[in-house]
Amino acid sequence: MKQRKRKKGGSAPGPLGQRRTIADKLAQRMHKYLQAKVVDLRSVRDGKMAAEDLRATVASSEKLAELHPAHALYVYAQNEFSVIAEHLLVLPEMRRFYDFIVDAEDMYLPGYPPMSPITGSYFSSWSLFDVPMGWANETVGTIVGAVGPTLGIHPELSRIFEILQASRMGIYRHEGPAAEDEDDTLIHLRDIITGQPYRTMSPAGHAGRPGELWYTRYWRTKPSRLTPAKGPMLARRPSQARPSWCQPTLPSTR
């Protein structure tokens, strides 16, 4: 994320004694803009150009067609979410998020070993869906969900955003490939805390071995199935793991 110059200012305070969420303040700004009788054409033009620049960086239709359908769905949703988040994070109401993410980015230099043990995909999911701010513990994900109707986000895309927001990092025991899977692309994982088993796929292509412990984020596609995001980090036998899957990882911000 590139640093941008921020303008001073913020949303007007609410009624005395009433605590408003960040999403409420952001929605108020949007409604005020939509109801304005005078439109700044230069801002509209600049916003359109910025959106086009961001969309040029996301996965193309051809690239998505090469992926497993379940994986392609989430790649597309993540791309769309990133474009929306980039626009919202420069608004005054989102300043705390913006400053925190920029500082964390400077500290951890997400990318790929040997420069950093934190991959870009891991950092992105953590910063957008895990980092809480304000008295209501809002994340960028919950805020996008709250203002989605105002932004005109399609309900089905909003549903995928909700699944992304509900995802979490966890430790799972590898219990071998799914018996019903002919090409060994599906893997049985078990949450070591809840004991819940899952039939999963690993988009990174890492099949692993039974007995391994995976530290990974999963996205549900339906109740009996989940999709780990990107590659797992091996919590056991790290000497046999690929460098990008080794710890350390980011600390909690709560």
Coordinates of N, CA and C in Angstrom, one line a residue:
M1 N 0.8 -1.2 0.0 CA 0.0 0.0 0.0 C 0.9 1.2 0.0
K2 N 0.7 2.1 -0.9 CA 1.5 3.3 -1.0 C 0.9 4.4 -0.1
Q3 N 1.8 5.1 0.5 CA 1.3 6.2 1.4 C 0.8 7.4 0.6
R4 N -0.3 7.9 1.1 CA -0.9 9.1 0.4 C -1.0 10.2 1.4
K5 N -1.1 11.4 0.9 CA -1.3 12.5 1.8 C -2.7 12.6 2.2
R6 N -2.9 12.8 3.5 CA -4.3 12.8 4.0 C -4.7 14.2 4.3
K7 N -6.0 14.4 4.0 CA -6.6 15.7 4.3 C -7.1 15.7 5.8
K8 N -7.0 16.8 6.4 CA -7.6 16.9 7.8 C -9.1 17.0 7.7
G9 N -9.7 16.6 8.8 CA -11.1 16.6 8.8 C -11.7 15.3 9.2
G10 N -13.1 15.3 9.4 CA -13.7 14.1 9.8 C -15.2 14.3 9.8
S11 N -16.0 13.3 10.1 CA -17.4 13.4 10.1 C -17.9 14.1 11.3
A12 N -19.1 14.7 11.2 CA -19.7 15.5 12.3 C -20.1 14.6 13.4
P13 N -20.0 15.1 14.7 CA -20.3 14.2 15.8 C -21.8 13.9 15.8
G14 N -22.2 12.8 16.4 CA -23.6 12.4 16.5 C -24.2 13.1 17.7
P15 N -25.5 12.8 17.9 CA -26.2 13.4 19.1 C -25.5 13.1 20.4
L16 N -25.7 14.0 21.3 CA -25.1 13.9 22.6 C -25.3 12.6 23.3
G17 N -24.3 11.9 23.7 CA -24.4 10.6 24.4 C -24.5 9.4 23.4
Q18 N -24.6 9.6 22.1 CA -24.8 8.5 21.2 C -23.5 8.2 20.6
R19 N -23.1 6.9 20.7 CA -21.8 6.5 20.1 C -22.1 5.9 18.8
R20 N -21.4 6.4 17.8 CA -21.6 5.9 16.4 C -20.4 5.1 16.0
T21 N -20.7 4.1 15.2 CA -19.6 3.2 14.7 C -18.9 3.9 13.5
I22 N -17.8 3.4 13.2 CA -17.0 3.9 12.0 C -17.9 3.8 10.8
A23 N -18.6 2.6 10.7 CA -19.4 2.3 9.5 C -20.6 3.4 9.4
D24 N -21.1 3.8 10.6 CA -22.2 4.8 10.6 C -21.7 6.1 10.0
K25 N -20.5 6.5 10.5 CA -20.0 7.8 10.0 C -19.7 7.7 8.5
L26 N -19.2 6.6 8.1 CA -18.8 6.4 6.7 C -20.1 6.5 5.8
A27 N -21.2 5.8 6.3 CA -22.4 5.7 5.6 C -23.0 7.2 5.5
Q28 N -22.9 7.9 6.6 CA -23.4 9.3 6.6 C -22.7 10.1 5.5
R29 N -21.4 10.0 5.4 CA -20.6 10.7 4.4 C -21.1 10.3 3.0
M30 N -21.4 9.0 2.8 CA -21.8 8.6 1.4 C -23.2 9.1 1.1
H31 N -24.1 9.0 2.0 CA -25.4 9.5 1.8 C -25.4 11.0 1.5
K32 N -24.6 11.7 2.2 CA -24.5 13.2 2.0 C -23.9 13.5 0.5
Y33 N -23.0 12.6 0.1 CA -22.4 12.8 -1.3 C -23.5 12.5 -2.3
L34 N -24.2 11.4 -2.1 CA -25.2 11.0 -3.1 C -26.4 12.0 -3.2
Q35 N -26.7 12.7 -2.1 CA -27.8 13.6 -2.1 C -27.3 15.0 -2.5
A36 N -26.1 15.2 -2.8 CA -25.6 16.5 -3.2 C -26.1 16.9 -4.5
K37 N -26.5 18.2 -4.7 CA -27.0 18.7 -6.0 C -25.9 19.1 -6.9
V38 N -24.7 19.3 -6.4 CA -23.6 19.7 -7.2 C -22.5 18.6 -7.2
V39 N -22.1 18.2 -8.3 CA -21.1 17.1 -8.4 C -19.8 17.6 -8.9
D40 N -18.7 17.3 -8.2 CA -17.4 17.7 -8.7 C -16.9 16.7 -9.8
L41 N -17.0 17.1 -11.0 CA -16.7 16.3 -12.1 C -15.2 15.9 -12.1
R42 N -14.3 16.7 -11.6 CA -12.9 16.4 -11.5 C -12.7 15.2 -10.6
S43 N -13.4 15.2 -9.5 CA -13.3 14.1 -8.5 C -13.9 12.8 -9.1
V44 N -15.0 12.9 -9.8 CA -15.5 11.7 -10.5 C -14.5 11.1 -11.5
R45 N -13.9 12.0 -12.3 CA -12.9 11.6 -13.3 C -11.7 10.9 -12.6
D46 N -11.2 11.6 -11.5 CA -10.0 11.1 -10.8 C -10.4 9.7 -10.2
G47 N -11.6 9.6 -9.6 CA -12.0 8.4 -9.0 C -12.1 7.2 -10.0
K48 N -12.6 7.5 -11.1 CA -12.7 6.5 -12.2 C -11.4 6.1 -12.7
M49 N -10.4 7.0 -12.8 CA -9.1 6.6 -13.2 C -8.4 5.8 -12.2
A50 N -8.6 6.1 -10.9 CA -7.9 5.4 -9.8 C -8.5 4.0 -9.8
A51 N -9.8 3.8 -10.0 CA -10.4 2.5 -10.0 C -9.9 1.7 -11.1
E52 N -9.8 2.3 -12.3 CA -9.2 1.5 -13.5 C -7.8 1.1 -13.2
D53 N -7.0 1.9 -12.6 CA -5.6 1.5 -12.3 C -5.6 0.3 -11.3
L54 N -6.5 0.4 -10.3 CA -6.5 -0.7 -9.3 C -7.0 -2.0 -10.0
R55 N -8.0 -1.9 -10.8 CA -8.5 -3.1 -11.5 C -7.5 -3.7 -12.4
A56 N -6.6 -2.9 -12.9 CA -5.5 -3.5 -13.8 C -4.6 -4.4 -13.1
T57 N -4.6 -4.3 -11.7 CA -3.7 -5.1 -10.9 C -4.3 -6.5 -10.5
V58 N -5.6 -6.7 -10.7 CA -6.3 -7.9 -10.2 C -6.2 -9.0 -11.2
A59 N -6.6 -10.2 -10.8 CA -6.5 -11.4 -11.7 C -7.5 -11.2 -12.9
S60 N -7.0 -11.6 -14.0 CA -7.8 -11.5 -15.3 C -8.8 -12.7 -15.3
S61 N -9.7 -12.6 -16.3 CA -10.7 -13.7 -16.5 C -9.9 -14.9 -16.9
E62 N -8.9 -14.7 -17.7 CA -8.1 -15.9 -18.2 C -7.4 -16.6 -17.0
K63 N -6.9 -15.8 -16.1 CA -6.2 -16.3 -15.0 C -7.2 -17.1 -14.1
L64 N -8.3 -16.5 -13.9 CA -9.3 -17.1 -13.0 C -9.8 -18.4 -13.6
A65 N -9.9 -18.5 -14.9 CA -10.3 -19.7 -15.6 C -9.4 -20.9 -15.4
E66 N -8.1 -20.6 -15.0 CA -7.1 -21.6 -14.8 C -7.2 -22.3 -13.4
L67 N -8.0 -21.6 -12.5 CA -8.1 -22.0 -11.1 C -9.3 -23.0 -10.9
H68 N -9.2 -23.7 -9.8 CA -10.4 -24.5 -9.4 C -11.5 -23.5 -9.1
P69 N -12.8 -23.9 -9.5 CA -13.9 -23.0 -9.4 C -14.1 -22.4 -8.1
A70 N -13.9 -23.2 -7.0 CA -14.1 -22.7 -5.6 C -13.0 -21.7 -5.3
H71 N -11.8 -21.9 -5.8 CA -10.7 -21.0 -5.5 C -10.9 -19.7 -6.3
A72 N -11.3 -19.9 -7.6 CA -11.5 -18.7 -8.5 C -12.5 -17.8 -7.9
L73 N -13.6 -18.3 -7.3 CA -14.6 -17.5 -6.7 C -14.1 -16.6 -5.6
Y74 N -13.2 -17.1 -4.8 CA -12.6 -16.3 -3.7 C -11.5 -15.4 -4.2
V75 N -10.8 -15.8 -5.2 CA -9.8 -14.8 -5.7 C -10.5 -13.6 -6.3
Y76 N -11.6 -13.9 -7.1 CA -12.4 -12.8 -7.6 C -12.9 -11.9 -6.5
A77 N -13.5 -12.5 -5.5 CA -14.0 -11.7 -4.4 C -13.0 -10.9 -3.7
Q78 N -11.8 -11.5 -3.4 CA -10.7 -10.8 -2.8 C -10.2 -9.6 -3.6
N79 N -10.2 -9.8 -4.9 CA -9.8 -8.7 -5.8 C -10.7 -7.6 -5.7
E80 N -12.0 -7.9 -5.8 CA -13.0 -6.8 -5.7 C -13.0 -6.1 -4.4
F81 N -12.8 -6.9 -3.3 CA -12.8 -6.3 -2.0 C -11.6 -5.4 -1.8
S82 N -10.4 -5.8 -2.4 CA -9.2 -4.9 -2.3 C -9.4 -3.6 -3.0
V83 N -10.1 -3.6 -4.1 CA -10.3 -2.4 -4.9 C -11.2 -1.4 -4.0
I84 N -12.3 -2.0 -3.4 CA -13.2 -1.2 -2.6 C -12.4 -0.7 -1.4
A85 N -11.6 -1.5 -0.7 CA -10.9 -1.2 0.5 C -9.9 0.0 0.2
E86 N -9.2 -0.1 -0.9 CA -8.2 0.9 -1.3 C -8.9 2.3 -1.4
H87 N -10.1 2.3 -1.9 CA -10.8 3.6 -2.0 C -11.3 4.1 -0.6
L88 N -11.8 3.2 0.2 CA -12.3 3.6 1.5 C -11.2 4.0 2.5
L89 N -10.1 3.4 2.4 CA -9.0 3.6 3.4 C -8.4 5.0 3.4
V90 N -8.7 5.8 2.3 CA -8.1 7.1 2.2 C -9.1 8.2 2.7
L91 N -10.3 7.7 3.2 CA -11.3 8.6 3.7 C -11.0 8.9 5.2
P92 N -11.3 10.1 5.7 CA -11.0 10.5 7.1 C -11.5 9.5 8.1
E93 N -12.7 8.9 7.9 CA -13.3 8.0 8.9 C -12.4 6.7 9.0
M94 N -11.6 6.4 8.0 CA -10.8 5.2 8.1 C -9.4 5.5 8.4
R95 N -9.1 6.7 8.9 CA -7.7 7.1 9.1 C -6.9 6.1 10.1
R96 N -7.6 5.7 11.1 CA -6.9 4.8 12.1 C -6.5 3.5 11.4
F97 N -7.4 2.9 10.6 CA -7.0 1.7 9.9 C -5.8 2.0 9.0
Y98 N -5.9 3.1 8.2 CA -4.9 3.4 7.2 C -3.5 3.5 7.9
D99 N -3.5 4.3 9.0 CA -2.2 4.5 9.6 C -1.7 3.2 10.2
F100 N -2.5 2.4 10.8 CA -2.1 1.2 11.5 C -1.5 0.2 10.4
I101 N -2.2 0.1 9.3 CA -1.8 -0.9 8.2 C -0.5 -0.4 7.6
V102 N -0.4 0.9 7.4 CA 0.9 1.4 6.8 C 2.1 1.1 7.7
D103 N 1.9 1.4 9.1 CA 2.9 1.1 10.0 C 3.3 -0.4 10.1
A104 N 2.3 -1.2 10.0 CA 2.5 -2.7 10.1 C 3.2 -3.1 8.8
E105 N 2.9 -2.5 7.7 CA 3.5 -2.9 6.4 C 5.0 -2.5 6.4
D106 N 5.3 -1.3 7.0 CA 6.7 -0.9 7.1 C 7.5 -1.8 8.1
M107 N 6.8 -2.3 9.1 CA 7.5 -3.1 10.1 C 7.8 -4.5 9.6
Y108 N 6.7 -5.2 8.9 CA 6.9 -6.6 8.6 C 7.3 -6.8 7.1
L109 N 7.2 -5.7 6.3 CA 7.6 -5.9 4.9 C 7.1 -7.1 4.2
P110 N 5.7 -7.3 4.2 CA 5.2 -8.5 3.7 C 5.6 -8.7 2.2
G111 N 5.8 -9.9 1.9 CA 6.2 -10.3 0.5 C 6.6 -11.7 0.4
Y112 N 7.8 -12.0 0.6 CA 8.2 -13.4 0.5 C 9.6 -13.6 1.1
P113 N 9.9 -14.7 1.7 CA 11.3 -14.9 2.2 C 12.3 -14.8 1.1
P114 N 13.5 -14.4 1.4 CA 14.1 -14.2 2.7 C 13.8 -12.8 3.3
M115 N 13.2 -11.9 2.5 CA 13.0 -10.5 3.0 C 12.0 -10.5 4.2
S116 N 11.0 -11.4 4.2 CA 10.0 -11.4 5.2 C 9.4 -12.8 5.3
P117 N 9.1 -13.2 6.6 CA 8.4 -14.5 6.7 C 6.9 -14.3 6.5
I118 N 6.4 -13.1 6.3 CA 5.0 -12.8 6.1 C 4.7 -12.6 4.7
T119 N 3.9 -13.5 4.1 CA 3.5 -13.4 2.7 C 2.5 -12.3 2.5
G120 N 2.4 -11.8 1.3 CA 1.5 -10.7 1.0 C 0.0 -11.1 1.2
S121 N -0.3 -12.4 0.8 CA -1.7 -12.8 1.0 C -2.1 -12.9 2.4
Y122 N -1.1 -13.4 3.3 CA -1.4 -13.5 4.7 C -1.6 -12.1 5.3
F123 N -0.7 -11.2 5.0 CA -0.8 -9.8 5.5 C -2.1 -9.2 5.1
S124 N -2.5 -9.4 3.8 CA -3.7 -8.7 3.3 C -5.0 -9.2 4.1
S125 N -5.1 -10.5 4.2 CA -6.3 -11.1 4.9 C -6.3 -10.6 6.4
W126 N -5.1 -10.6 7.0 CA -5.0 -10.2 8.4 C -5.4 -8.7 8.6
S127 N -4.9 -7.8 7.7 CA -5.1 -6.4 7.8 C -6.6 -6.0 7.5
L128 N -7.2 -6.8 6.6 CA -8.6 -6.4 6.2 C -9.7 -7.1 7.0
F129 N -9.4 -8.3 7.5 CA -10.5 -9.1 8.2 C -10.2 -9.3 9.7
D130 N -9.0 -9.1 10.2 CA -8.7 -9.4 11.6 C -8.4 -8.2 12.5
V131 N -7.9 -7.1 11.9 CA -7.5 -6.0 12.7 C -8.7 -5.2 13.1
P132 N -9.0 -5.1 14.5 CA -10.2 -4.4 14.9 C -9.8 -2.9 15.3
M133 N -10.8 -2.0 15.2 CA -10.6 -0.6 15.6 C -11.9 -0.1 16.2
G134 N -11.8 0.8 17.1 CA -12.9 1.5 17.7 C -13.6 0.7 18.7
W135 N -14.6 1.3 19.4 CA -15.3 0.7 20.5 C -16.1 -0.5 20.1
A136 N -16.5 -0.6 18.8 CA -17.3 -1.7 18.3 C -16.4 -2.8 17.7
N137 N -15.1 -2.7 17.8 CA -14.2 -3.7 17.3 C -14.5 -4.0 15.8
E138 N -14.6 -2.9 15.0 CA -14.9 -3.1 13.6 C -13.6 -3.4 12.8
T139 N -13.8 -4.1 11.7 CA -12.7 -4.3 10.8 C -13.0 -3.7 9.5
V140 N -12.1 -3.7 8.6 CA -12.3 -3.1 7.2 C -13.4 -4.0 6.6
G141 N -13.4 -5.3 6.9 CA -14.4 -6.2 6.4 C -15.8 -6.0 6.8
T142 N -16.0 -5.7 8.1 CA -17.3 -5.5 8.7 C -17.8 -4.1 8.2
I143 N -16.9 -3.2 8.0 CA -17.4 -1.8 7.5 C -17.8 -1.9 6.0
V144 N -17.1 -2.6 5.2 CA -17.5 -2.8 3.8 C -18.8 -3.5 3.8
G145 N -19.0 -4.5 4.6 CA -20.3 -5.2 4.7 C -21.4 -4.3 5.1
A146 N -21.2 -3.3 6.0 CA -22.2 -2.4 6.5 C -22.6 -1.4 5.4
V147 N -21.6 -0.9 4.7 CA -21.9 0.1 3.7 C -22.1 -0.4 2.3
G148 N -22.1 -1.8 2.2 CA -22.3 -2.4 0.9 C -23.5 -2.0 0.1
P149 N -24.7 -1.9 0.8 CA -25.9 -1.5 0.1 C -25.8 -0.1 -0.5
T150 N -25.2 0.8 0.3 CA -25.0 2.2 -0.2 C -24.1 2.2 -1.4
L151 N -23.1 1.3 -1.4 CA -22.1 1.3 -2.5 C -22.7 0.6 -3.7
G152 N -23.8 -0.1 -3.6 CA -24.4 -0.8 -4.7 C -23.7 -2.2 -4.9
I153 N -23.1 -2.8 -3.9 CA -22.5 -4.1 -4.1 C -23.6 -5.1 -4.2
H154 N -23.4 -6.0 -5.2 CA -24.4 -7.1 -5.5 C -24.5 -8.0 -4.2
P155 N -25.7 -8.4 -3.9 CA -25.9 -9.2 -2.7 C -25.1 -10.5 -2.6
E156 N -24.9 -11.1 -3.8 CA -24.2 -12.4 -3.8 C -22.7 -12.1 -3.5
L157 N -22.2 -11.0 -4.0 CA -20.8 -10.6 -3.7 C -20.6 -10.2 -2.3
S158 N -21.6 -9.6 -1.7 CA -21.6 -9.2 -0.3 C -21.6 -10.5 0.6
R159 N -22.3 -11.5 0.1 CA -22.3 -12.8 0.9 C -20.9 -13.4 0.9
I160 N -20.2 -13.3 -0.2 CA -18.8 -13.9 -0.2 C -18.0 -13.0 0.7
F161 N -18.2 -11.7 0.7 CA -17.4 -10.8 1.6 C -17.6 -11.2 3.0
E162 N -18.9 -11.6 3.4 CA -19.2 -12.0 4.8 C -18.4 -13.3 5.1
I163 N -18.3 -14.2 4.2 CA -17.5 -15.4 4.4 C -16.1 -15.1 4.6
L164 N -15.5 -14.2 3.8 CA -14.1 -13.8 4.0 C -13.9 -13.2 5.4
Q165 N -14.9 -12.3 5.8 CA -14.8 -11.7 7.1 C -14.9 -12.7 8.3
A166 N -15.7 -13.7 8.1 CA -15.9 -14.8 9.1 C -14.7 -15.7 9.2
S167 N -13.8 -15.7 8.3 CA -12.7 -16.6 8.3 C -11.7 -16.3 9.4
R168 N -10.9 -17.3 9.8 CA -9.9 -17.1 10.8 C -8.7 -18.0 10.6
M169 N -7.6 -17.6 11.3 CA -6.5 -18.5 11.3 C -6.7 -19.6 12.3
G170 N -6.3 -20.8 12.1 CA -6.4 -21.9 13.0 C -5.4 -23.0 12.8
I171 N -5.3 -23.9 13.7 CA -4.3 -25.0 13.6 C -5.1 -26.3 13.3
Y172 N -4.8 -27.0 12.3 CA -5.5 -28.2 11.8 C -4.6 -29.3 11.6
R173 N -5.0 -30.5 12.0 CA -4.2 -31.7 11.8 C -4.5 -32.3 10.5
H174 N -3.5 -32.6 9.7 CA -3.6 -33.3 8.4 C -4.0 -34.7 8.6
E175 N -5.1 -35.2 8.1 CA -5.5 -36.6 8.3 C -5.6 -37.4 7.0
G176 N -4.8 -36.9 6.0 CA -4.7 -37.6 4.7 C -5.7 -37.1 3.6
P177 N -5.5 -37.6 2.4 CA -6.3 -37.2 1.3 C -7.7 -37.8 1.5
A178 N -8.7 -37.1 0.9 CA -10.1 -37.6 0.9 C -10.2 -38.9 0.1
A179 N -10.8 -39.9 0.7 CA -10.8 -41.2 0.1 C -11.6 -41.2 -1.2
E180 N -12.6 -40.3 -1.3 CA -13.5 -40.3 -2.5 C -12.9 -39.5 -3.6
D181 N -11.7 -38.9 -3.4 CA -11.1 -38.0 -4.4 C -10.1 -38.8 -5.2
E182 N -10.3 -38.8 -6.5 CA -9.5 -39.6 -7.4 C -8.1 -39.0 -7.7
D183 N -8.1 -37.7 -7.7 CA -6.8 -37.1 -8.0 C -6.1 -36.5 -6.8
D184 N -6.5 -36.8 -5.6 CA -5.8 -36.4 -4.4 C -5.7 -34.9 -4.2
T185 N -6.7 -34.2 -4.7 CA -6.6 -32.7 -4.5 C -7.4 -32.3 -3.3
L186 N -8.2 -33.2 -2.7 CA -8.9 -32.9 -1.5 C -8.2 -33.5 -0.3
I187 N -8.2 -32.8 0.8 CA -7.5 -33.2 2.0 C -8.4 -33.1 3.2
H188 N -8.3 -34.1 4.1 CA -9.1 -34.1 5.4 C -8.2 -33.3 6.4
L189 N -8.8 -32.3 7.0 CA -8.2 -31.6 8.1 C -9.1 -31.6 9.3
R190 N -8.5 -31.6 10.5 CA -9.3 -31.5 11.7 C -8.9 -30.4 12.6
D191 N -9.8 -29.6 13.0 CA -9.5 -28.5 13.9 C -9.0 -29.1 15.3
I192 N -7.8 -28.8 15.7 CA -7.3 -29.4 16.9 C -7.9 -28.8 18.2
I193 N -8.6 -27.7 18.1 CA -9.3 -27.1 19.2 C -10.7 -27.7 19.4
T194 N -11.5 -27.7 18.3 CA -12.9 -28.1 18.3 C -13.1 -29.6 18.0
G195 N -12.1 -30.1 17.3 CA -12.2 -31.5 16.9 C -13.1 -31.7 15.6
Q196 N -13.5 -30.6 15.0 CA -14.4 -30.6 13.8 C -13.5 -31.0 12.6
P197 N -14.0 -32.0 11.9 CA -13.3 -32.4 10.6 C -13.8 -31.6 9.4
Y198 N -12.9 -31.4 8.5 CA -13.3 -30.7 7.3 C -12.7 -31.4 6.0
R199 N -13.4 -31.4 5.0 CA -12.9 -31.9 3.7 C -12.5 -30.6 2.9
T200 N -11.2 -30.5 2.6 CA -10.7 -29.2 2.1 C -9.9 -29.4 0.8
M201 N -9.6 -28.2 0.2 CA -8.6 -28.2 -0.9 C -7.6 -27.2 -0.6
S202 N -6.4 -27.4 -1.1 CA -5.3 -26.5 -0.9 C -4.9 -25.8 -2.2
P203 N -5.4 -24.5 -2.4 CA -5.1 -23.8 -3.6 C -3.6 -23.7 -4.0
A204 N -2.8 -23.7 -2.9 CA -1.3 -23.5 -3.2 C -0.7 -24.8 -3.8
G205 N -1.5 -25.9 -3.8 CA -1.0 -27.1 -4.4 C -0.2 -28.0 -3.4
H206 N 0.0 -27.5 -2.2 CA 0.8 -28.3 -1.2 C -0.1 -29.4 -0.6
A207 N 0.2 -30.6 -0.9 CA -0.7 -31.7 -0.4 C -0.3 -32.1 1.0
G208 N 0.9 -31.9 1.4 CA 1.2 -32.2 2.8 C 1.3 -33.7 3.1
R209 N 1.4 -34.1 4.4 CA 1.4 -35.5 4.8 C 0.6 -35.7 6.0
P210 N 0.0 -36.9 6.2 CA -0.8 -37.1 7.4 C 0.0 -36.9 8.7
G211 N -0.6 -36.3 9.7 CA 0.1 -36.0 10.9 C 0.6 -34.6 11.0
E212 N 0.8 -33.9 9.9 CA 1.3 -32.5 10.0 C 0.2 -31.6 10.6
L213 N 0.7 -30.6 11.3 CA -0.2 -29.6 11.8 C -0.1 -28.3 10.9
W214 N -1.2 -27.9 10.4 CA -1.2 -26.7 9.5 C -1.8 -25.5 10.2
Y215 N -1.1 -24.4 10.1 CA -1.6 -23.1 10.6 C -2.1 -22.4 9.3
T216 N -3.4 -22.3 9.1 CA -3.9 -21.7 7.9 C -5.2 -21.0 8.1
R217 N -5.6 -20.3 7.2 CA -6.9 -19.6 7.2 C -7.9 -20.4 6.2
Y218 N -9.1 -20.6 6.7 CA -10.0 -21.3 5.7 C -11.2 -20.5 5.4
W219 N -11.7 -20.7 4.3 CA -12.9 -20.1 3.8 C -14.0 -21.2 3.5
R220 N -15.1 -21.1 4.1 CA -16.2 -22.1 3.9 C -16.8 -21.8 2.5
T221 N -17.1 -22.9 1.8 CA -17.9 -22.9 0.6 C -19.3 -23.4 0.8
K222 N -19.4 -24.4 1.7 CA -20.6 -24.9 2.2 C -20.3 -25.6 3.5
P223 N -21.3 -25.9 4.4 CA -21.1 -26.4 5.7 C -20.1 -27.6 5.8
S224 N -20.0 -28.5 4.8 CA -19.1 -29.6 4.9 C -17.8 -29.5 4.3
R225 N -17.5 -28.2 3.8 CA -16.3 -28.1 3.0 C -15.6 -26.7 3.3
L226 N -14.3 -26.6 3.3 CA -13.7 -25.4 3.5 C -12.5 -25.3 2.5
T227 N -12.0 -24.1 2.2 CA -10.9 -23.9 1.3 C -9.8 -23.1 2.0
P228 N -8.7 -23.7 2.4 CA -7.6 -22.9 3.0 C -7.1 -21.8 2.0
A229 N -6.9 -20.6 2.5 CA -6.4 -19.5 1.7 C -4.9 -19.7 1.4
K230 N -4.5 -19.6 0.2 CA -3.1 -19.7 -0.2 C -2.5 -20.9 0.3
G231 N -1.3 -20.8 0.9 CA -0.6 -21.9 1.4 C -0.6 -22.0 2.9
P232 N -0.6 -23.2 3.5 CA -0.5 -23.4 4.9 C 0.9 -23.1 5.5
M233 N 1.0 -22.8 6.8 CA 2.3 -22.7 7.4 C 2.4 -23.9 8.3
L234 N 3.4 -24.7 8.1 CA 3.6 -25.9 8.9 C 4.0 -25.5 10.3
A235 N 3.2 -26.0 11.3 CA 3.5 -25.8 12.7 C 4.3 -26.9 13.2
R236 N 4.4 -28.0 12.5 CA 5.2 -29.2 12.9 C 6.2 -29.5 11.8
R237 N 7.4 -30.0 12.2 CA 8.5 -30.3 11.3 C 8.8 -29.1 10.4
P238 N 9.1 -27.9 10.9 CA 9.4 -26.8 10.0 C 10.6 -26.9 9.2
S239 N 11.5 -27.8 9.6 CA 12.7 -28.0 8.8 C 12.4 -28.6 7.4
Q240 N 11.3 -29.3 7.3 CA 10.9 -29.9 6.1 C 9.9 -29.1 5.3
A241 N 9.5 -27.9 5.9 CA 8.5 -27.0 5.2 C 9.2 -26.1 4.3
R242 N 8.4 -25.6 3.3 CA 8.9 -24.5 2.5 C 9.1 -23.3 3.3
P243 N 10.1 -22.4 3.0 CA 10.4 -21.2 3.8 C 9.1 -20.3 4.0
S244 N 8.3 -20.2 3.0 CA 7.1 -19.3 3.1 C 6.1 -19.8 4.1
W245 N 6.2 -21.1 4.5 CA 5.2 -21.6 5.4 C 5.7 -21.6 6.9
C246 N 6.9 -21.2 7.1 CA 7.5 -21.2 8.5 C 7.0 -19.9 9.3
Q247 N 7.0 -20.1 10.6 CA 6.7 -19.0 11.4 C 8.0 -18.1 11.6
P248 N 8.0 -16.9 12.2 CA 6.9 -16.4 13.0 C 5.8 -15.7 12.2
T249 N 4.8 -15.4 12.9 CA 3.6 -14.7 12.2 C 3.3 -13.5 13.0
L250 N 2.2 -12.8 12.5 CA 1.9 -11.5 13.2 C 1.2 -11.7 14.5
P251 N 1.5 -10.8 15.4 CA 0.9 -10.9 16.8 C -0.6 -10.4 16.7
S252 N -1.3 -10.8 17.8 CA -2.7 -10.3 17.9 C -2.7 -8.8 18.1
T253 N -3.8 -8.1 17.7 CA -3.9 -6.7 17.9 C -5.0 -6.4 18.9
R254 N -5.6 -7.4 19.4 CA -6.8 -7.2 20.3 C -6.2 -6.9 21.7

